PDB file of C-alpha atoms in Angstrom:
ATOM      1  CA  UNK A   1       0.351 -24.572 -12.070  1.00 76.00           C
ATOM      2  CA  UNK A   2       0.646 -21.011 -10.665  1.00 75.00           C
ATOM      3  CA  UNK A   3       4.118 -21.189 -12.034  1.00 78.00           C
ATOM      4  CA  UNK A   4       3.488 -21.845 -15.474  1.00 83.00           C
ATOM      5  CA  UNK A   5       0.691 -19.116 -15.378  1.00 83.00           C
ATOM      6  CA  UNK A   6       3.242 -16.719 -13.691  1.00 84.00           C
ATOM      7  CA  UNK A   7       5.455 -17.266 -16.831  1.00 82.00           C
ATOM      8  CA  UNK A   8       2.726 -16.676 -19.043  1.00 83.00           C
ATOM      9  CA  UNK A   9       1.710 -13.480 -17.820  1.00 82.00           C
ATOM     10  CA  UNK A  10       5.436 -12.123 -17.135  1.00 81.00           C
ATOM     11  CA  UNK A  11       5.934 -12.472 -21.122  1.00 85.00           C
ATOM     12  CA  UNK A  12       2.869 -10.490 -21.644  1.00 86.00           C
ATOM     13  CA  UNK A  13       3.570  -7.123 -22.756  1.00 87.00           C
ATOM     14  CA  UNK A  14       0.305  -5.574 -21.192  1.00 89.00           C
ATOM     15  CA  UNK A  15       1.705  -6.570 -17.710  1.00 86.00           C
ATOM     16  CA  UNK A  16       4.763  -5.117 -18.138  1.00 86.00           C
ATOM     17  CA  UNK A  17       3.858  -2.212 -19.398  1.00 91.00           C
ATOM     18  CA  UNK A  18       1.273  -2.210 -16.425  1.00 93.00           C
ATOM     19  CA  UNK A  19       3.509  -2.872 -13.787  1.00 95.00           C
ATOM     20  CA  UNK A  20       5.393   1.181 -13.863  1.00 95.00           C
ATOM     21  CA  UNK A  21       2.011   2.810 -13.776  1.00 97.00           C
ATOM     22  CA  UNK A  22       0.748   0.691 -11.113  1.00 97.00           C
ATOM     23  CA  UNK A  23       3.718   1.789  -8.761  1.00 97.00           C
ATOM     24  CA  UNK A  24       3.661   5.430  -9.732  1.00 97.00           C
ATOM     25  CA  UNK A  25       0.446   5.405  -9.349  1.00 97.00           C
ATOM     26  CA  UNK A  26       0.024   3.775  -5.891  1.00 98.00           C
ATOM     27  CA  UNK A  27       3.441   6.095  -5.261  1.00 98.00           C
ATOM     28  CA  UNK A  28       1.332   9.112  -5.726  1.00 98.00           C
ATOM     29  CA  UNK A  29      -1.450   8.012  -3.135  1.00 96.00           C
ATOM     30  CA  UNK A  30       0.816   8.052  -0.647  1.00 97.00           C
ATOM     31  CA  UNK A  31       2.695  11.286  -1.127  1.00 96.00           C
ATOM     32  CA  UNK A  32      -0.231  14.452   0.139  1.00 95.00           C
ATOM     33  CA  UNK A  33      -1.213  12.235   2.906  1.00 94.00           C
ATOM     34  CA  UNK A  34       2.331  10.915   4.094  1.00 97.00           C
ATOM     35  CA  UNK A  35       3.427  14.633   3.910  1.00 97.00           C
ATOM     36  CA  UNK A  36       1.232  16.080   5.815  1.00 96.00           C
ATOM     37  CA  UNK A  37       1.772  13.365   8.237  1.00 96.00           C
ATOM     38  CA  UNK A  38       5.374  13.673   8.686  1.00 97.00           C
ATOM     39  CA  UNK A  39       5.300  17.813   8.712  1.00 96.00           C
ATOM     40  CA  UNK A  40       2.543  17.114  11.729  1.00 95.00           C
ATOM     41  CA  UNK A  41      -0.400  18.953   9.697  1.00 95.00           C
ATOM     42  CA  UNK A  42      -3.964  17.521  10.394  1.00 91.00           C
ATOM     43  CA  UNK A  43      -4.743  15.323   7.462  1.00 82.00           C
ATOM     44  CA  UNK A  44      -8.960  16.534   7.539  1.00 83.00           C
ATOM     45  CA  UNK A  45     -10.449  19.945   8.346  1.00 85.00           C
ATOM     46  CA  UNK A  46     -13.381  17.710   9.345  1.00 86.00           C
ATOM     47  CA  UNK A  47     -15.210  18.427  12.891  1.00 89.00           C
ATOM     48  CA  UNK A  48     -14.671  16.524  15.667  1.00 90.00           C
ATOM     49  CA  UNK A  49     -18.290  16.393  15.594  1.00 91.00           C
ATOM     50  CA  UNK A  50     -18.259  13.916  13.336  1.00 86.00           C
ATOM     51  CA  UNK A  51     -16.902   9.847  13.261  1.00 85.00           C
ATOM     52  CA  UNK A  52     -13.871  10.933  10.358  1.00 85.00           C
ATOM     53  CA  UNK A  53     -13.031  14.022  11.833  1.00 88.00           C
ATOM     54  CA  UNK A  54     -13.201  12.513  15.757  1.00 91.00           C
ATOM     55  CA  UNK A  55     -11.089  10.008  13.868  1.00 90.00           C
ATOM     56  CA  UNK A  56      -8.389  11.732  12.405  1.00 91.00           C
ATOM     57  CA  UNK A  57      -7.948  14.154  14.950  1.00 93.00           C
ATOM     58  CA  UNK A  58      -7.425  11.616  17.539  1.00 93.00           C
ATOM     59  CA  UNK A  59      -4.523   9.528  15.416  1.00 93.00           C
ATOM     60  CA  UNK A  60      -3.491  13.402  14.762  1.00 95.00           C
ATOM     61  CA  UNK A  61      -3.143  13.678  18.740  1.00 95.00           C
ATOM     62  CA  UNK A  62      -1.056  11.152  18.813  1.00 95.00           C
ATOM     63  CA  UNK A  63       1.903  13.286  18.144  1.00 93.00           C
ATOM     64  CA  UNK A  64       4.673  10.766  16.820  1.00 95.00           C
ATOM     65  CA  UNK A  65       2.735   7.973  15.961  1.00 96.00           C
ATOM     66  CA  UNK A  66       0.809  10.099  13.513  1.00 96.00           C
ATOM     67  CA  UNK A  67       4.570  11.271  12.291  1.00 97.00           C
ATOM     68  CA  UNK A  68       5.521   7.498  12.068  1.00 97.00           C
ATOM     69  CA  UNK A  69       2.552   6.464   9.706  1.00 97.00           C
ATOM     70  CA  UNK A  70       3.844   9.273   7.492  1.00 97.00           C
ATOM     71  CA  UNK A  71       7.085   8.113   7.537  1.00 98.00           C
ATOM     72  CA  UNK A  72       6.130   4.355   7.090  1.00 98.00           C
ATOM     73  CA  UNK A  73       3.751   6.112   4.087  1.00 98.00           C
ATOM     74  CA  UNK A  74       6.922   8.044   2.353  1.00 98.00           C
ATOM     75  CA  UNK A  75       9.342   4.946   2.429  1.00 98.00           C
ATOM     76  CA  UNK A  76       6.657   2.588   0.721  1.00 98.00           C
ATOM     77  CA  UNK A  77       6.060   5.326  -1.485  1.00 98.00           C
ATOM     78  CA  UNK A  78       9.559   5.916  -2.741  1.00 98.00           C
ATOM     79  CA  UNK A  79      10.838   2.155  -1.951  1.00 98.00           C
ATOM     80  CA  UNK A  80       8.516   0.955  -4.811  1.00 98.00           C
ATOM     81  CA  UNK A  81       9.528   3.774  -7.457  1.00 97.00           C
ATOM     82  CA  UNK A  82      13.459   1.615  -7.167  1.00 97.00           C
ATOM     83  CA  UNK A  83      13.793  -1.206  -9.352  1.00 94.00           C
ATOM     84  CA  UNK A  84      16.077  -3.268  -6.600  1.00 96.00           C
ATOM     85  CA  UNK A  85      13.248  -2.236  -3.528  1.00 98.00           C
ATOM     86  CA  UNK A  86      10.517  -1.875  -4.999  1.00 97.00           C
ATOM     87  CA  UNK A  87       9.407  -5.895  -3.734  1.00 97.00           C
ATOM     88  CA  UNK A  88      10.032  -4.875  -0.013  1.00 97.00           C
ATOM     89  CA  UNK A  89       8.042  -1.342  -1.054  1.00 98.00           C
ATOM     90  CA  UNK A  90       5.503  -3.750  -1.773  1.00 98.00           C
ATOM     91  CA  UNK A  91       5.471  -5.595   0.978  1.00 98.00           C
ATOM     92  CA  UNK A  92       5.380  -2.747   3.473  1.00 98.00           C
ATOM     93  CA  UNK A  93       2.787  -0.866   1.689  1.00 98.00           C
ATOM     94  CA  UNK A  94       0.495  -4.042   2.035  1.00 98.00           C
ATOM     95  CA  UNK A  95      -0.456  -3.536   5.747  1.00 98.00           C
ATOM     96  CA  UNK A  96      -0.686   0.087   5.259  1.00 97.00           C
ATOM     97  CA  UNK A  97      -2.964   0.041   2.411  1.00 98.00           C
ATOM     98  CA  UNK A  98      -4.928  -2.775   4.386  1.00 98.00           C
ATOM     99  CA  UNK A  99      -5.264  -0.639   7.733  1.00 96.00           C
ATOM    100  CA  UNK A 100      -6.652   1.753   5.182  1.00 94.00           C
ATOM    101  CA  UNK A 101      -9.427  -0.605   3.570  1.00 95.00           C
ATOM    102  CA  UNK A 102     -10.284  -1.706   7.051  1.00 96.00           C
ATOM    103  CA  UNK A 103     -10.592   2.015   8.345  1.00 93.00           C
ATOM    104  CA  UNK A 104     -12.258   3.561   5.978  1.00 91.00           C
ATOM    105  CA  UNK A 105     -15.161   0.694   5.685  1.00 93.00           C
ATOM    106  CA  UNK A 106     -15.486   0.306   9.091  1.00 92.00           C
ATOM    107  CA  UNK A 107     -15.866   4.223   9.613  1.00 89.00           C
ATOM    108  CA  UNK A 108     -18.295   4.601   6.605  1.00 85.00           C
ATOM    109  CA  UNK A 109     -16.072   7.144   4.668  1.00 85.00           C
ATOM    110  CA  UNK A 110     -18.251   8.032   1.155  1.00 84.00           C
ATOM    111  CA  UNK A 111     -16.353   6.493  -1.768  1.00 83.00           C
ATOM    112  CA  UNK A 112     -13.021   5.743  -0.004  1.00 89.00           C
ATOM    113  CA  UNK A 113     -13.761   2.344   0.255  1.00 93.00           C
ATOM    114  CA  UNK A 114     -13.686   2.026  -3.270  1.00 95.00           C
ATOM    115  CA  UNK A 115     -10.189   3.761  -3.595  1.00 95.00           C
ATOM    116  CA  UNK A 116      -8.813   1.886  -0.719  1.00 96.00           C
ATOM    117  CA  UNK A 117      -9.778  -1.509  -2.183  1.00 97.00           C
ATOM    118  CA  UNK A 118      -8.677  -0.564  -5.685  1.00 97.00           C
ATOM    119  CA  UNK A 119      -5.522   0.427  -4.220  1.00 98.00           C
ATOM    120  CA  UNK A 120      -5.213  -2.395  -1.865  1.00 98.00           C
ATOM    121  CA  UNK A 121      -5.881  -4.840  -5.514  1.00 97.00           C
ATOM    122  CA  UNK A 122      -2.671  -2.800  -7.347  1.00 97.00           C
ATOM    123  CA  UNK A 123      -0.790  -3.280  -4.420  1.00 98.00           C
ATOM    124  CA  UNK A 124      -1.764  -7.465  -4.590  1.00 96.00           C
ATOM    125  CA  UNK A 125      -1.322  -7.589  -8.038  1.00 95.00           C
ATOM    126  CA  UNK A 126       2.607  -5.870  -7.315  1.00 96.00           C
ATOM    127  CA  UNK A 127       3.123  -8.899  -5.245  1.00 95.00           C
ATOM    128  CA  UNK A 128       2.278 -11.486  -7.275  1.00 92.00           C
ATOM    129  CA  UNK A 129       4.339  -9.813 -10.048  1.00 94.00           C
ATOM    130  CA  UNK A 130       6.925 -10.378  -8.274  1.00 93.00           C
ATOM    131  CA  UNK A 131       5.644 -14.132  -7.563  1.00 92.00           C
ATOM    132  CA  UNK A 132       8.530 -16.011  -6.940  1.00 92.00           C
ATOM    133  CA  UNK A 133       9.511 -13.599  -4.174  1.00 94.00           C
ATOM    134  CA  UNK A 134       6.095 -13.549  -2.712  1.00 93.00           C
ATOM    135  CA  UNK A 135       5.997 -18.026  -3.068  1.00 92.00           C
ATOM    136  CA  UNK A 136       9.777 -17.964  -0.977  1.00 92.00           C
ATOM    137  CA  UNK A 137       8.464 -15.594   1.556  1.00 92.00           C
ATOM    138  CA  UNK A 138       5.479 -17.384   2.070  1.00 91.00           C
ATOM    139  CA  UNK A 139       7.144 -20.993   2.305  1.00 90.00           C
ATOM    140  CA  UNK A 140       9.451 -19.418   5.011  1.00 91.00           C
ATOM    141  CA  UNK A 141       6.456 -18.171   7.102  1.00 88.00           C
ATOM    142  CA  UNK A 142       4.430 -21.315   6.719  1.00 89.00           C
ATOM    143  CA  UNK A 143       7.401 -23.309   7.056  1.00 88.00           C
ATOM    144  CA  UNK A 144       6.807 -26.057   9.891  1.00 62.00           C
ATOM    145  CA  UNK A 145       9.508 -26.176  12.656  1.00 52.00           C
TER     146      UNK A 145
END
């Protein structure tokens, strides 16, 4: 069943054409942030005083892990902008983008849940683009040994 709709969809020209913008697009989310990560500039000019900016300045603190999610940030980023990678770009954005979504609700952020969902959705809807991928990968994990 999900199969047949998979081939249905693939042959749709609105996907297709959907697909590039959706990468670029969740390609240019992570670039400021990444950046500034990696360089080791504070993300927020936010007070401590308050929940985001206690937040950010602690992960900030953390020296090379904030460097790390950065990095991990960048090489989603440019992974999915490659034809050949842009499936494993996919796949390591998805816990990123999902830290994100739970971050952001759980500290209350104005309007970044929204974002973070939206971008979380793109990011699902990359995955199942690429549906027979996603199917194999998920009979290997749920494989019973």
């Amino acid at each position: 069943m999900l199969s047949k709709i998979y081939l249905l969809v693939r042959t749709q020209r609105f996907f297709t054409f959907l697909t590039w913008p959706t990468r670029i697009l969740l390609t240019l989310a992570f670039l400021p942030s990444g950046l500034k990560k990696v360089i080791g500039a504070r993300f927020t000019l936010m007070p401590v005083d308050t929940n985001v900016g206690f937040f950010f300045e602690a992960l900030y603190r953390t020296g090379f892990y904030w460097n790390f999610l950065g990095l991990m940030q960048l090489t989603a980023a440019a992974l999915l902008l490659v034809p050949r990678t842009a499936y494993f770009g996919a796949l390591l954005y998805l816990p990123i983008v999902a830290n994100i979504c739970v971050i952001v609700t759980a500290m209350q952020f104005e309007g970044t849940p929204v974002v973070a969902a939206l971008m979380l959705l793109a990011n699902i809807y990359l995955l199942v683009w690429d549906y027979p991928k996603t199917r194999r990968l998920v009979a290997v994990i749920f494989q019973k040994t």
